[in-house]
Coordinates of C-alpha atoms in Angstrom, one line a residue:
Chain A
M867 CA -64.2 -78.6 63.1
G868 CA -68.1 -78.5 62.7
A869 CA -68.6 -75.2 64.4
V870 CA -71.6 -73.0 62.9
H871 CA -71.4 -69.3 63.0
I872 CA -74.3 -67.4 61.3
R873 CA -74.9 -63.6 61.3
N874 CA -77.7 -61.9 60.0
L875 CA -79.0 -64.5 58.0
R876 CA -81.8 -63.7 55.7
K877 CA -83.9 -66.0 53.6
V878 CA -87.0 -64.4 51.4
Y879 CA -88.8 -66.8 49.2
R880 CA -90.5 -65.4 46.0
R881 CA -93.9 -66.6 45.3
E882 CA -95.4 -65.0 42.0
A883 CA -95.0 -61.3 42.9
Q884 CA -95.0 -62.2 46.5
Q885 CA -91.8 -61.9 48.7
V886 CA -92.4 -64.3 51.6
P887 CA -89.3 -63.7 54.1
V888 CA -88.8 -67.2 56.0
L889 CA -85.5 -66.0 58.4
D890 CA -85.2 -62.6 59.4
G891 CA -81.8 -61.2 60.2
L892 CA -81.4 -64.8 62.4
S893 CA -77.8 -65.0 64.2
I894 CA -76.5 -68.2 66.2
D895 CA -73.4 -69.7 67.3
I896 CA -73.3 -73.4 67.4
A897 CA -70.0 -74.6 68.7
E898 CA -68.1 -77.7 68.0
G899 CA -69.4 -81.0 69.1
D900 CA -72.5 -79.4 70.2
F901 CA -76.0 -81.0 69.8
V902 CA -78.6 -78.7 69.2
A903 CA -82.2 -79.2 69.0
L904 CA -84.3 -76.7 66.6
M905 CA -87.8 -76.3 67.6
G906 CA -90.6 -74.4 66.4
P907 CA -94.0 -74.4 64.5
S908 CA -94.5 -75.2 61.3
G909 CA -93.2 -72.7 58.8
S910 CA -91.0 -71.0 61.5
G911 CA -88.0 -71.7 59.4
K912 CA -86.2 -75.1 61.1
T913 CA -85.7 -76.8 57.9
T914 CA -84.8 -73.6 55.4
L915 CA -82.1 -72.9 58.3
L916 CA -80.7 -76.7 58.1
N917 CA -80.9 -76.6 54.6
L918 CA -78.7 -73.2 54.6
I919 CA -76.5 -74.5 57.3
G920 CA -76.0 -77.7 54.9
G921 CA -75.3 -75.9 51.6
I922 CA -78.7 -76.8 49.8
D923 CA -80.0 -73.2 49.6
Q924 CA -78.7 -70.1 49.0
P925 CA -79.2 -67.4 51.6
T926 CA -80.4 -63.9 50.2
S927 CA -78.4 -62.0 52.5
G928 CA -76.0 -63.0 55.6
E929 CA -73.2 -65.2 56.6
V930 CA -73.0 -69.0 57.0
V931 CA -69.7 -70.1 58.2
V932 CA -69.6 -73.6 58.8
S933 CA -66.4 -75.4 60.0
G934 CA -64.5 -72.0 58.8
T935 CA -65.8 -71.9 55.4
D936 CA -68.3 -69.1 54.2
I937 CA -70.7 -71.5 52.2
G938 CA -72.8 -68.3 51.0
R939 CA -70.5 -67.6 48.9
M940 CA -70.0 -70.6 47.3
K941 CA -72.1 -72.0 44.3
G942 CA -72.3 -75.5 41.8
G943 CA -69.6 -78.3 42.1
K944 CA -67.8 -76.5 44.5
L945 CA -70.5 -76.3 47.0
A946 CA -71.3 -79.9 46.2
K947 CA -68.0 -81.2 46.8
W948 CA -67.8 -79.3 50.1
R949 CA -71.3 -80.9 50.9
S950 CA -69.9 -84.5 50.5
R951 CA -66.9 -84.0 52.7
N952 CA -68.3 -82.1 55.6
I953 CA -72.1 -82.6 56.2
G954 CA -74.1 -85.8 56.9
F955 CA -77.7 -85.3 56.2
I956 CA -80.5 -87.5 57.7
F957 CA -83.7 -87.2 56.6
Q958 CA -87.6 -87.8 58.3
L959 CA -88.3 -90.2 55.3
Y960 CA -84.6 -91.9 55.3
N961 CA -84.7 -91.5 51.7
L962 CA -82.4 -94.3 50.7
I963 CA -82.2 -95.5 46.9
P964 CA -84.4 -98.4 47.2
V965 CA -82.9 -100.1 43.8
L966 CA -79.3 -100.2 46.1
T967 CA -79.0 -102.8 49.2
A968 CA -78.1 -101.3 52.8
F969 CA -74.4 -101.8 51.7
E970 CA -74.7 -99.9 48.4
N971 CA -76.7 -97.2 50.1
V972 CA -73.9 -96.6 52.8
E973 CA -71.1 -96.7 49.7
L974 CA -72.7 -93.8 48.0
P975 CA -71.0 -90.8 49.0
L976 CA -67.6 -92.7 49.1
L977 CA -68.2 -93.4 45.3
L978 CA -67.5 -89.6 44.6
T979 CA -64.0 -90.1 46.6
K980 CA -60.7 -91.8 45.3
L981 CA -60.9 -94.6 47.9
S982 CA -60.5 -98.0 46.4
K983 CA -63.1 -100.6 46.6
K984 CA -61.3 -102.3 49.6
E985 CA -61.4 -99.1 51.3
R986 CA -64.7 -98.0 50.4
R987 CA -65.8 -101.4 51.6
E988 CA -63.7 -100.8 55.1
H989 CA -65.4 -97.6 55.6
V990 CA -69.0 -98.8 54.9
M991 CA -68.6 -101.9 57.4
A992 CA -67.0 -99.6 59.9
S993 CA -70.1 -97.1 59.7
L994 CA -72.9 -99.9 59.4
G995 CA -70.7 -101.6 62.6
V996 CA -71.5 -98.0 64.6
V997 CA -75.4 -98.3 63.7
G998 CA -75.4 -101.8 64.4
L999 CA -76.5 -103.5 61.0
T1000 CA -73.5 -105.6 59.7
D1001 CA -75.8 -108.3 59.4
R1002 CA -78.2 -106.6 57.1
I1003 CA -75.7 -105.4 54.3
D1004 CA -77.4 -107.4 51.6
H1005 CA -81.0 -106.2 52.4
Y1006 CA -83.0 -103.7 50.3
P1007 CA -85.0 -100.8 52.1
R1008 CA -88.0 -102.7 51.5
Q1009 CA -86.4 -105.5 53.4
L1010 CA -85.8 -103.2 56.5
S1011 CA -87.9 -102.0 59.1
G1012 CA -88.4 -98.1 59.8
G1013 CA -85.7 -98.0 62.7
Q1014 CA -83.3 -99.9 60.6
E1015 CA -83.8 -97.9 57.5
Q1016 CA -82.9 -94.8 59.4
R1017 CA -79.9 -96.4 60.6
V1018 CA -78.7 -97.3 57.2
A1019 CA -79.4 -93.6 56.3
I1020 CA -77.2 -92.6 59.7
A1021 CA -74.3 -94.9 58.4
R1022 CA -74.7 -93.0 54.7
A1023 CA -74.6 -89.9 56.8
I1024 CA -71.3 -90.8 58.8
V1025 CA -69.5 -92.9 56.3
S1026 CA -67.3 -90.0 54.8
D1027 CA -66.7 -89.0 58.4
P1028 CA -68.3 -85.6 58.2
A1029 CA -68.0 -83.2 61.2
L1030 CA -71.4 -82.0 61.2
L1031 CA -74.7 -83.7 61.0
L1032 CA -77.9 -82.4 60.0
A1033 CA -80.9 -84.3 61.1
D1034 CA -84.6 -83.0 59.8
E1035 CA -87.1 -84.9 62.0
P1036 CA -85.2 -87.9 62.4
T1037 CA -87.6 -89.8 64.4
G1038 CA -90.7 -88.1 62.9
D1039 CA -91.6 -91.3 61.1
L1040 CA -90.8 -93.9 63.5
D1041 CA -92.5 -95.8 66.2
A1042 CA -91.5 -94.6 69.7
K1043 CA -89.1 -97.5 70.5
S1044 CA -87.3 -97.2 67.1
A1045 CA -87.2 -93.7 68.0
Q1046 CA -85.4 -94.1 71.0
E1047 CA -83.0 -96.1 69.6
I1048 CA -82.5 -93.5 66.7
L1049 CA -82.0 -90.8 69.2
T1050 CA -79.6 -92.9 71.8
L1051 CA -77.3 -93.6 68.5
L1052 CA -77.4 -89.9 67.7
Q1053 CA -76.5 -89.0 71.1
R1054 CA -73.7 -91.6 71.0
L1055 CA -72.2 -89.9 67.8
N1056 CA -72.3 -86.7 69.6
K1057 CA -70.5 -88.1 72.5
E1058 CA -68.1 -90.6 71.8
F1059 CA -67.3 -89.5 67.9
K1060 CA -67.5 -85.8 68.8
K1061 CA -70.0 -85.1 66.0
T1062 CA -71.4 -81.8 65.7
I1063 CA -75.5 -82.2 65.3
V1064 CA -78.5 -80.0 64.5
M1065 CA -81.5 -81.6 64.7
V1066 CA -84.9 -80.2 63.6
T1067 CA -87.7 -81.8 65.6
H1068 CA -91.5 -81.2 66.9
D1069 CA -91.2 -83.7 69.4
P1070 CA -90.2 -82.2 73.0
H1071 CA -88.9 -85.6 74.3
A1072 CA -86.3 -86.1 71.1
A1073 CA -85.6 -82.3 71.6
E1074 CA -84.6 -82.9 75.5
R1075 CA -81.7 -85.7 74.2
A1076 CA -79.9 -82.3 72.5
S1077 CA -77.7 -80.6 74.6
R1078 CA -79.0 -77.3 73.7
L1079 CA -82.8 -76.4 72.5
V1080 CA -83.1 -73.6 69.7
H1081 CA -86.3 -72.4 69.2
L1082 CA -87.5 -70.6 66.0
D1083 CA -90.8 -68.7 65.4
K1084 CA -91.4 -66.6 62.3
G1085 CA -87.9 -66.6 61.3
V1086 CA -86.9 -65.2 64.6
L1087 CA -84.7 -66.9 67.7
E1088 CA -86.2 -67.2 70.7
A1089 CA -84.6 -67.7 74.3
T1090 CA -82.6 -71.1 74.5
P1091 CA -82.8 -72.8 77.7
A1092 CA -80.7 -75.7 78.7
T1093 CA -82.1 -79.2 78.1
A1094 CA -81.9 -81.8 80.5
A1095 CA -78.9 -83.4 78.6
A1096 CA -77.3 -80.8 79.0
A1097 CA -77.7 -80.8 82.7
R1098 CA -76.6 -84.2 83.0
Chain B
M822 CA -66.9 -98.4 36.2
K823 CA -67.8 -98.1 39.8
F824 CA -71.3 -96.5 38.7
L825 CA -72.0 -99.2 36.5
R826 CA -73.8 -101.2 38.8
F827 CA -76.2 -98.2 40.0
I828 CA -76.7 -97.6 36.4
W829 CA -77.8 -100.9 35.8
R830 CA -80.0 -101.2 38.9
N831 CA -81.7 -97.9 37.7
A832 CA -82.1 -98.9 34.3
T833 CA -83.9 -102.2 35.5
R834 CA -85.5 -100.9 38.8
N835 CA -88.9 -101.2 37.1
K836 CA -88.7 -104.2 35.3
R837 CA -91.6 -105.0 33.0
R838 CA -91.0 -101.2 31.7
A839 CA -87.5 -102.2 31.3
I840 CA -87.9 -105.4 29.2
L841 CA -91.0 -104.2 27.2
T842 CA -88.4 -101.3 26.0
V843 CA -85.5 -103.5 25.5
I844 CA -87.8 -106.0 23.6
S845 CA -89.3 -102.7 21.3
I846 CA -85.6 -102.0 20.4
S847 CA -84.6 -105.2 19.7
V848 CA -87.5 -105.9 17.5
A849 CA -86.6 -102.6 15.7
I850 CA -83.2 -103.3 15.5
V851 CA -84.2 -106.6 14.0
T852 CA -86.2 -105.2 11.4
I853 CA -83.6 -102.6 10.5
C854 CA -80.8 -105.1 10.3
I855 CA -83.1 -107.3 7.6
L856 CA -84.3 -104.4 5.7
Q857 CA -81.0 -103.0 5.5
T858 CA -79.5 -106.7 4.5
I859 CA -82.4 -106.9 1.8
V860 CA -81.0 -103.8 0.2
V861 CA -77.6 -104.8 0.5
A862 CA -78.6 -108.2 -1.2
F863 CA -80.4 -106.2 -4.3
S864 CA -77.4 -104.2 -4.9
S865 CA -75.1 -106.8 -4.5
G866 CA -74.5 -107.3 -8.2
A867 CA -73.7 -103.2 -8.4
R868 CA -71.2 -103.4 -5.1
A869 CA -69.3 -106.4 -7.0
S870 CA -68.8 -104.6 -10.5
D871 CA -65.7 -102.9 -11.4
A872 CA -65.3 -99.5 -13.0
S873 CA -63.3 -100.6 -15.6
R874 CA -66.1 -103.1 -17.1
L875 CA -68.9 -101.6 -19.6
V876 CA -71.8 -103.4 -20.6
V877 CA -72.9 -103.1 -24.3
R878 CA -76.7 -104.5 -25.0
N879 CA -79.3 -104.1 -27.6
K880 CA -81.0 -100.6 -27.1
V881 CA -84.2 -101.9 -27.6
S882 CA -84.2 -104.4 -24.7
L883 CA -82.1 -106.5 -22.8
M884 CA -84.3 -109.3 -24.3
L885 CA -83.0 -108.7 -27.8
P886 CA -79.6 -109.9 -29.1
L887 CA -77.1 -108.4 -30.6
P888 CA -74.7 -109.8 -33.3
L889 CA -71.3 -111.3 -32.6
A890 CA -69.9 -109.6 -35.7
Y891 CA -69.9 -106.4 -33.3
Q892 CA -67.2 -107.9 -31.4
Q893 CA -64.2 -106.9 -34.0
R894 CA -65.4 -103.7 -34.5
I895 CA -65.8 -102.9 -30.6
E896 CA -62.5 -104.5 -30.0
S897 CA -60.9 -102.1 -32.3
M898 CA -62.3 -98.7 -30.7
A899 CA -60.1 -96.3 -28.9
G900 CA -59.8 -97.2 -25.3
V901 CA -61.2 -100.7 -25.4
K902 CA -58.6 -103.2 -24.1
A903 CA -60.8 -106.4 -24.0
V904 CA -64.1 -107.8 -25.4
T905 CA -66.1 -110.6 -24.1
W906 CA -69.5 -111.7 -24.2
W907 CA -72.3 -114.0 -23.0
D908 CA -76.0 -114.5 -23.1
W909 CA -78.7 -115.6 -20.5
F910 CA -79.2 -119.7 -20.8
G911 CA -82.2 -119.9 -18.7
G912 CA -83.4 -123.5 -18.5
N913 CA -84.3 -125.6 -15.1
Y914 CA -82.8 -128.1 -13.2
Q915 CA -85.3 -130.6 -12.6
D916 CA -87.8 -128.0 -11.5
K917 CA -88.5 -124.6 -11.5
K918 CA -88.2 -124.3 -7.9
N919 CA -84.4 -125.1 -8.3
F920 CA -83.4 -122.0 -9.9
F921 CA -79.8 -120.6 -10.3
A922 CA -78.4 -118.3 -13.2
K923 CA -76.7 -120.5 -16.0
I924 CA -74.7 -118.4 -18.1
A925 CA -73.3 -119.0 -21.8
V926 CA -69.8 -117.4 -21.9
E927 CA -67.1 -117.1 -24.2
A928 CA -65.0 -119.0 -21.4
E929 CA -61.3 -118.0 -22.3
S930 CA -61.9 -114.3 -22.5
Y931 CA -64.9 -114.0 -19.8
F932 CA -63.0 -115.8 -17.1
R933 CA -59.9 -113.4 -18.2
M934 CA -62.1 -110.6 -17.7
Y935 CA -63.6 -111.4 -14.4
P936 CA -60.9 -112.9 -12.4
E937 CA -63.2 -112.7 -9.1
F938 CA -63.9 -116.1 -10.0
E939 CA -61.4 -118.2 -8.7
I940 CA -60.7 -121.3 -10.9
P941 CA -58.1 -123.8 -10.0
K942 CA -55.7 -124.1 -13.3
D943 CA -56.2 -127.7 -13.7
Q944 CA -60.1 -127.4 -13.8
M945 CA -60.0 -124.3 -16.0
S946 CA -58.0 -126.4 -18.6
A947 CA -60.5 -129.1 -18.1
F948 CA -63.6 -126.7 -18.6
L949 CA -61.8 -125.3 -21.6
A950 CA -61.5 -128.6 -23.6
D951 CA -64.4 -129.9 -23.2
R952 CA -67.4 -128.0 -25.1
R953 CA -70.2 -129.7 -23.0
G954 CA -67.9 -128.6 -19.9
C955 CA -69.6 -126.2 -17.1
V956 CA -68.3 -124.1 -14.3
I957 CA -70.6 -124.0 -11.2
G958 CA -70.1 -122.1 -7.8
Q959 CA -69.0 -123.6 -4.4
K960 CA -72.3 -122.7 -2.9
L961 CA -74.3 -124.4 -5.8
S962 CA -72.2 -127.6 -5.7
E963 CA -72.8 -127.9 -2.0
K964 CA -76.7 -127.0 -2.4
F965 CA -77.1 -129.7 -4.9
G966 CA -74.3 -132.0 -4.1
F967 CA -73.0 -131.4 -7.4
K968 CA -69.1 -132.8 -8.0
L969 CA -66.5 -132.5 -10.3
G970 CA -67.6 -135.1 -13.4
D971 CA -71.3 -134.9 -12.5
T972 CA -73.7 -134.4 -15.4
V973 CA -75.9 -131.8 -14.8
P974 CA -79.1 -132.0 -16.9
I975 CA -80.9 -128.7 -17.9
I976 CA -84.1 -128.6 -19.3
G977 CA -84.0 -125.8 -21.8
D978 CA -86.3 -123.1 -22.1
I979 CA -85.2 -120.1 -24.2
Y980 CA -82.7 -122.4 -26.0
P981 CA -83.9 -125.8 -27.1
A982 CA -82.0 -128.9 -26.4
P983 CA -79.8 -130.8 -29.1
S984 CA -82.0 -133.8 -28.4
G985 CA -85.2 -134.2 -26.5
D986 CA -85.6 -131.3 -23.8
T987 CA -82.4 -131.6 -22.1
W988 CA -79.0 -130.3 -22.2
E989 CA -76.3 -132.1 -20.2
F990 CA -73.3 -130.3 -18.7
V991 CA -70.6 -132.2 -16.7
V992 CA -69.0 -130.1 -14.0
K993 CA -65.5 -129.3 -14.8
A994 CA -64.7 -126.7 -12.5
I995 CA -65.9 -125.3 -9.2
Y996 CA -65.1 -121.9 -8.5
T997 CA -65.0 -119.8 -5.4
T998 CA -64.4 -115.9 -4.6
T999 CA -63.4 -113.5 -1.8
K1000 CA -65.0 -110.6 -3.4
I1001 CA -67.8 -109.4 -1.4
G1002 CA -71.3 -109.3 -3.4
V1003 CA -70.3 -111.7 -5.8
D1004 CA -72.8 -114.9 -6.2
E1005 CA -71.3 -118.5 -5.7
N1006 CA -74.7 -119.9 -7.1
R1007 CA -74.0 -119.5 -10.8
M1008 CA -73.3 -122.1 -13.3
F1009 CA -71.6 -120.9 -16.6
L1010 CA -71.4 -123.0 -19.8
H1011 CA -70.0 -122.4 -23.2
W1012 CA -71.4 -119.9 -25.5
K1013 CA -69.7 -122.0 -28.1
Y1014 CA -71.7 -124.9 -27.7
L1015 CA -75.1 -123.1 -27.4
D1016 CA -73.9 -121.4 -30.9
E1017 CA -73.4 -124.8 -32.7
R1018 CA -77.0 -125.5 -31.5
M1019 CA -78.7 -122.2 -32.5
T1020 CA -76.5 -122.5 -35.6
E1021 CA -78.3 -125.8 -36.8
L1022 CA -81.4 -124.0 -35.9
S1023 CA -80.3 -120.9 -38.3
R1024 CA -80.3 -118.7 -35.4
G1025 CA -76.3 -118.9 -34.7
G1026 CA -73.9 -115.6 -34.8
L1027 CA -76.1 -113.9 -31.5
I1028 CA -75.0 -112.9 -28.4
G1029 CA -76.8 -111.5 -25.2
V1030 CA -74.6 -109.1 -23.9
Y1031 CA -71.0 -107.4 -24.8
T1032 CA -68.6 -106.6 -21.9
I1033 CA -65.8 -104.4 -22.5
Q1034 CA -62.9 -103.9 -20.4
I1035 CA -61.3 -100.2 -20.7
D1036 CA -58.1 -98.9 -20.2
D1037 CA -59.0 -96.3 -17.9
P1038 CA -62.1 -95.9 -16.0
S1039 CA -62.3 -92.2 -16.0
K1040 CA -63.0 -92.5 -19.9
A1041 CA -65.9 -94.8 -19.2
A1042 CA -68.5 -92.3 -20.5
A1043 CA -66.5 -91.3 -23.7
V1044 CA -66.1 -95.1 -24.6
A1045 CA -69.5 -95.8 -23.9
K1046 CA -70.8 -92.8 -26.3
A1047 CA -68.5 -93.9 -28.8
V1048 CA -69.5 -97.5 -28.9
D1049 CA -73.3 -96.4 -29.3
A1050 CA -72.2 -93.8 -31.9
E1051 CA -70.4 -96.8 -33.7
F1052 CA -73.6 -98.6 -34.0
E1053 CA -76.3 -96.0 -34.4
N1054 CA -76.9 -96.6 -37.9
S1055 CA -77.0 -100.4 -37.7
P1056 CA -79.9 -102.6 -37.5
E1057 CA -79.1 -103.2 -33.8
Q1058 CA -78.5 -100.0 -32.1
T1059 CA -76.6 -100.6 -28.9
L1060 CA -76.7 -99.0 -25.4
T1061 CA -73.5 -99.1 -23.3
E1062 CA -73.1 -98.3 -19.6
T1063 CA -71.0 -99.2 -16.6
E1064 CA -71.4 -102.6 -15.1
E1065 CA -72.7 -100.8 -12.0
S1066 CA -75.3 -98.9 -13.9
F1067 CA -76.4 -102.3 -15.8
Q1068 CA -76.7 -104.3 -12.2
M1069 CA -78.9 -101.2 -10.8
D1070 CA -81.0 -101.8 -14.1
F1071 CA -81.8 -105.1 -12.4
V1072 CA -82.5 -103.9 -9.0
K1073 CA -84.9 -101.1 -10.5
M1074 CA -87.1 -103.8 -11.7
W1075 CA -88.2 -104.4 -8.4
G1076 CA -89.1 -100.8 -7.9
N1077 CA -87.6 -98.2 -5.6
I1078 CA -86.5 -100.9 -3.0
A1079 CA -83.8 -98.7 -1.4
F1080 CA -86.5 -95.6 -1.0
L1081 CA -89.0 -97.8 0.4
V1082 CA -86.5 -99.6 3.0
R1083 CA -85.2 -96.2 3.9
V1084 CA -89.1 -95.0 4.4
I1085 CA -90.0 -98.1 6.7
G1086 CA -86.7 -97.7 8.7
A1087 CA -87.2 -94.1 9.2
A1088 CA -90.4 -94.9 10.7
V1089 CA -89.4 -97.8 13.0
V1090 CA -86.5 -95.3 14.0
F1091 CA -88.8 -92.8 14.9
A1092 CA -91.1 -95.1 16.7
L1093 CA -88.4 -96.4 18.7
L1094 CA -87.0 -93.1 19.7
L1095 CA -90.8 -92.4 21.0
V1096 CA -90.5 -95.5 23.0
A1097 CA -86.9 -94.9 24.7
A1098 CA -87.9 -91.2 25.0
N1099 CA -91.0 -92.1 27.0
T1100 CA -89.2 -94.8 29.1
M1101 CA -86.4 -92.5 29.9
A1102 CA -88.6 -89.6 30.5
M1103 CA -91.2 -91.6 33.1
A1104 CA -87.5 -92.9 34.8
A1105 CA -86.4 -89.6 35.4
R1106 CA -89.6 -88.3 36.6
E1107 CA -90.2 -90.7 39.0
R1108 CA -86.9 -90.1 40.4
T1109 CA -86.8 -86.6 41.1
A1110 CA -87.0 -86.7 44.7
E1111 CA -83.5 -89.2 44.8
I1112 CA -82.0 -87.1 42.4
A1113 CA -82.4 -84.4 44.8
I1114 CA -81.0 -86.7 47.7
L1115 CA -78.1 -87.7 45.6
K1116 CA -77.4 -84.1 44.7
T1117 CA -77.3 -83.5 48.6
L1118 CA -74.9 -86.5 49.1
G1119 CA -72.4 -84.5 47.0
F1120 CA -73.4 -85.7 43.7
R1121 CA -73.0 -82.9 40.7
G1122 CA -75.3 -82.3 38.4
A1123 CA -73.4 -83.3 35.5
L1124 CA -72.5 -86.3 36.9
L1125 CA -75.8 -87.1 37.9
G1126 CA -76.6 -86.3 34.1
S1127 CA -74.1 -88.2 32.8
L1128 CA -75.6 -91.3 34.7
V1129 CA -79.3 -90.8 33.3
L1130 CA -77.7 -90.8 29.9
A1131 CA -75.5 -93.9 30.3
E1132 CA -78.7 -95.8 32.0
S1133 CA -80.5 -94.4 28.5
L1134 CA -77.6 -95.5 26.5
M1135 CA -77.4 -98.9 28.5
L1136 CA -81.1 -99.9 27.7
T1137 CA -80.9 -99.3 23.9
I1138 CA -77.6 -101.0 23.7
V1139 CA -78.5 -104.1 25.4
G1140 CA -81.6 -104.0 23.3
W1141 CA -79.0 -103.4 20.3
A1142 CA -77.2 -106.6 21.2
I1143 CA -80.4 -108.7 21.5
G1144 CA -81.9 -107.5 18.2
A1145 CA -78.4 -107.7 16.5
G1146 CA -78.1 -111.5 17.7
L1147 CA -81.7 -112.1 16.6
A1148 CA -81.1 -110.5 13.0
W1149 CA -78.1 -112.9 12.4
V1150 CA -80.3 -116.0 13.4
V1151 CA -83.3 -114.6 11.5
C1152 CA -81.1 -114.0 8.7
L1153 CA -79.5 -117.1 8.8
G1154 CA -82.6 -119.2 8.8
V1155 CA -84.2 -116.7 5.9
S1156 CA -81.2 -117.1 3.3
G1157 CA -81.8 -120.5 2.3
M1158 CA -85.9 -120.0 1.8
I1159 CA -84.8 -116.6 -0.4
S1160 CA -82.0 -117.7 -2.0
R1161 CA -83.8 -118.1 -5.4
F1162 CA -84.2 -114.2 -5.4
L1163 CA -81.6 -113.2 -3.4
P1164 CA -78.5 -115.5 -3.5
T1165 CA -76.3 -113.0 -1.7
F1166 CA -78.8 -112.4 1.1
A1167 CA -76.4 -112.5 4.5
L1168 CA -76.1 -110.5 7.4
T1169 CA -73.0 -108.4 7.2
L1170 CA -71.0 -105.9 9.6
A1171 CA -72.4 -103.1 8.0
P1172 CA -76.2 -103.3 8.7
I1173 CA -74.9 -104.3 12.5
A1174 CA -73.0 -101.5 12.7
L1175 CA -75.4 -99.2 11.1
S1176 CA -78.3 -100.6 13.9
L1177 CA -75.8 -99.7 16.5
V1178 CA -75.0 -96.2 15.4
I1179 CA -79.0 -95.8 15.5
A1180 CA -79.2 -97.4 19.0
V1181 CA -76.4 -95.1 20.3
V1182 CA -78.4 -92.2 18.8
I1183 CA -81.8 -93.0 19.9
G1184 CA -80.2 -93.8 23.5
A1185 CA -78.4 -90.2 23.3
V1186 CA -81.5 -88.3 22.0
S1187 CA -83.7 -90.0 24.5
G1188 CA -81.5 -89.4 27.3
V1189 CA -80.8 -85.9 26.6
F1190 CA -83.4 -84.0 28.2
P1191 CA -84.2 -86.3 31.4
A1192 CA -80.4 -85.8 32.1
L1193 CA -80.8 -82.4 31.7
H1194 CA -83.6 -82.4 33.9
A1195 CA -81.6 -84.4 36.7
A1196 CA -78.3 -82.1 36.1
R1197 CA -80.9 -79.0 36.5
T1198 CA -83.1 -80.2 39.5
R1199 CA -82.8 -77.7 42.6
I1200 CA -82.8 -79.9 45.9
V1201 CA -84.8 -77.5 47.8
D1202 CA -87.7 -77.7 45.0
A1203 CA -87.5 -81.6 44.7
M1204 CA -87.2 -81.9 48.2
R1205 CA -90.3 -80.2 48.9
K1206 CA -92.1 -82.7 46.5
V1207 CA -90.8 -85.4 48.9
A1208 CA -92.4 -83.6 52.0

């Protein structure tokens, strides 16, 4: 599970009377257990591709099959349910809910399940254990450093055990040390927990941690050389 | 229930704004409860009235008497089951500030017709046996410390006392009531005793008002018309109306209280709606990005809309609970001060229930648009704002 197959994907935004093509007939396969770094200049369509894989945007045409499901055909509540079970999102600005503690933020996706309070607690503690923050469960986001906030966000992304993690510039707002910790954590999730990861980044050092590098330019894929991580 | 904490945290995330909103709601609820209690108190007499009772008074003015001689003629009319009469006695206990209603009644027929005044049999017998006796309400007894056997001096104003300025009545009975709206602050005395004195002054044989008990309440209008027709050519013409209508005449003497209260209440509700709607609109607008994040996590639009609506309802219901509690305290404190004018002034369940309905409606109305906004927010559009 977690494999992504994209065929002839087009995404066109409308700005008033103009049509702005962002992705133009893109096709790509991401294998289960892969760790892909998506790079490219601003406006190249990286985030749009990530949004389409995550089912938070709809393609203009083409096929997006994630874990065997053609999500381009899904809409509304069905798509939301699928997202909550299959995808973990990690954002550049962490996007934690400020009025909830670390524990409660991680618990959020589980509120949509039928798990009991005790079961939810077990899952949350396990996730916070993976990111090494079990001692910060009662801290609010404002009481955490940027790196810790991002780790809580990662715990939230993995708490419902999705096969695919989508990270949009996960280290873009962090200092070098915290960034390295987050990248190490993502690598661990990929290697140890077999998560398929697609990471958008501008940082070549971050991209090096991935097993595969994909360049996007003006909505079209460029050559994809192997990364140092893949070589290792 | 698992979302309750989340709703509460969101509702109180901007503490100052939440507190100010809750205070606004509470003050409005206090106002609504008190205004409604005033209306209820003003119309309590009408609410306590009986559909089978009609009141016959002098057509020219309530202040003018009717002859006692009308009694037999009314009693013999079709549809009339019983007749009693009474008169406003006036007078003051020690000081004008110690106001309470003093009514001279034809004792036997009056209390037969008004079973809502509940009097122990032995006390009733004692009252009937003593023409100087009087019946007082339980609250009046507690207020002034009157006990059975006490003599209550009343300084006469409308009716001069037999000797000196003061009438003296002996407390022979204390009534209670279980009927809502019936005042327990009254004093009843024998009309016969009053009439004896008036006869001495050559003003005997006059009464204030007749109350008629009729066989069939549905024929009240016909009986009232017949009574007034009976005395159309008499020196003292009559005006007969239902007891409720008679009581409402007193309320109308104060102006259209109910209308005034409704206008003020509507203004309060409207202002409250603006406050609550503004709070919720600001709260929802500020959280557009968070709503997008929650949707990304799998929260459906309908669920998010419900959470926003619940947040709005939570604020108004907390405000209502505080306001209702405050209203109860205020009414309790004020009732003693205004008992002279509104003896039945007390917060009942009806205004509290009405204010709860208002709070829920305001919560729902002020939350519905932010809830729709939350439900309809597109993730990608909202995420662009974050970026």
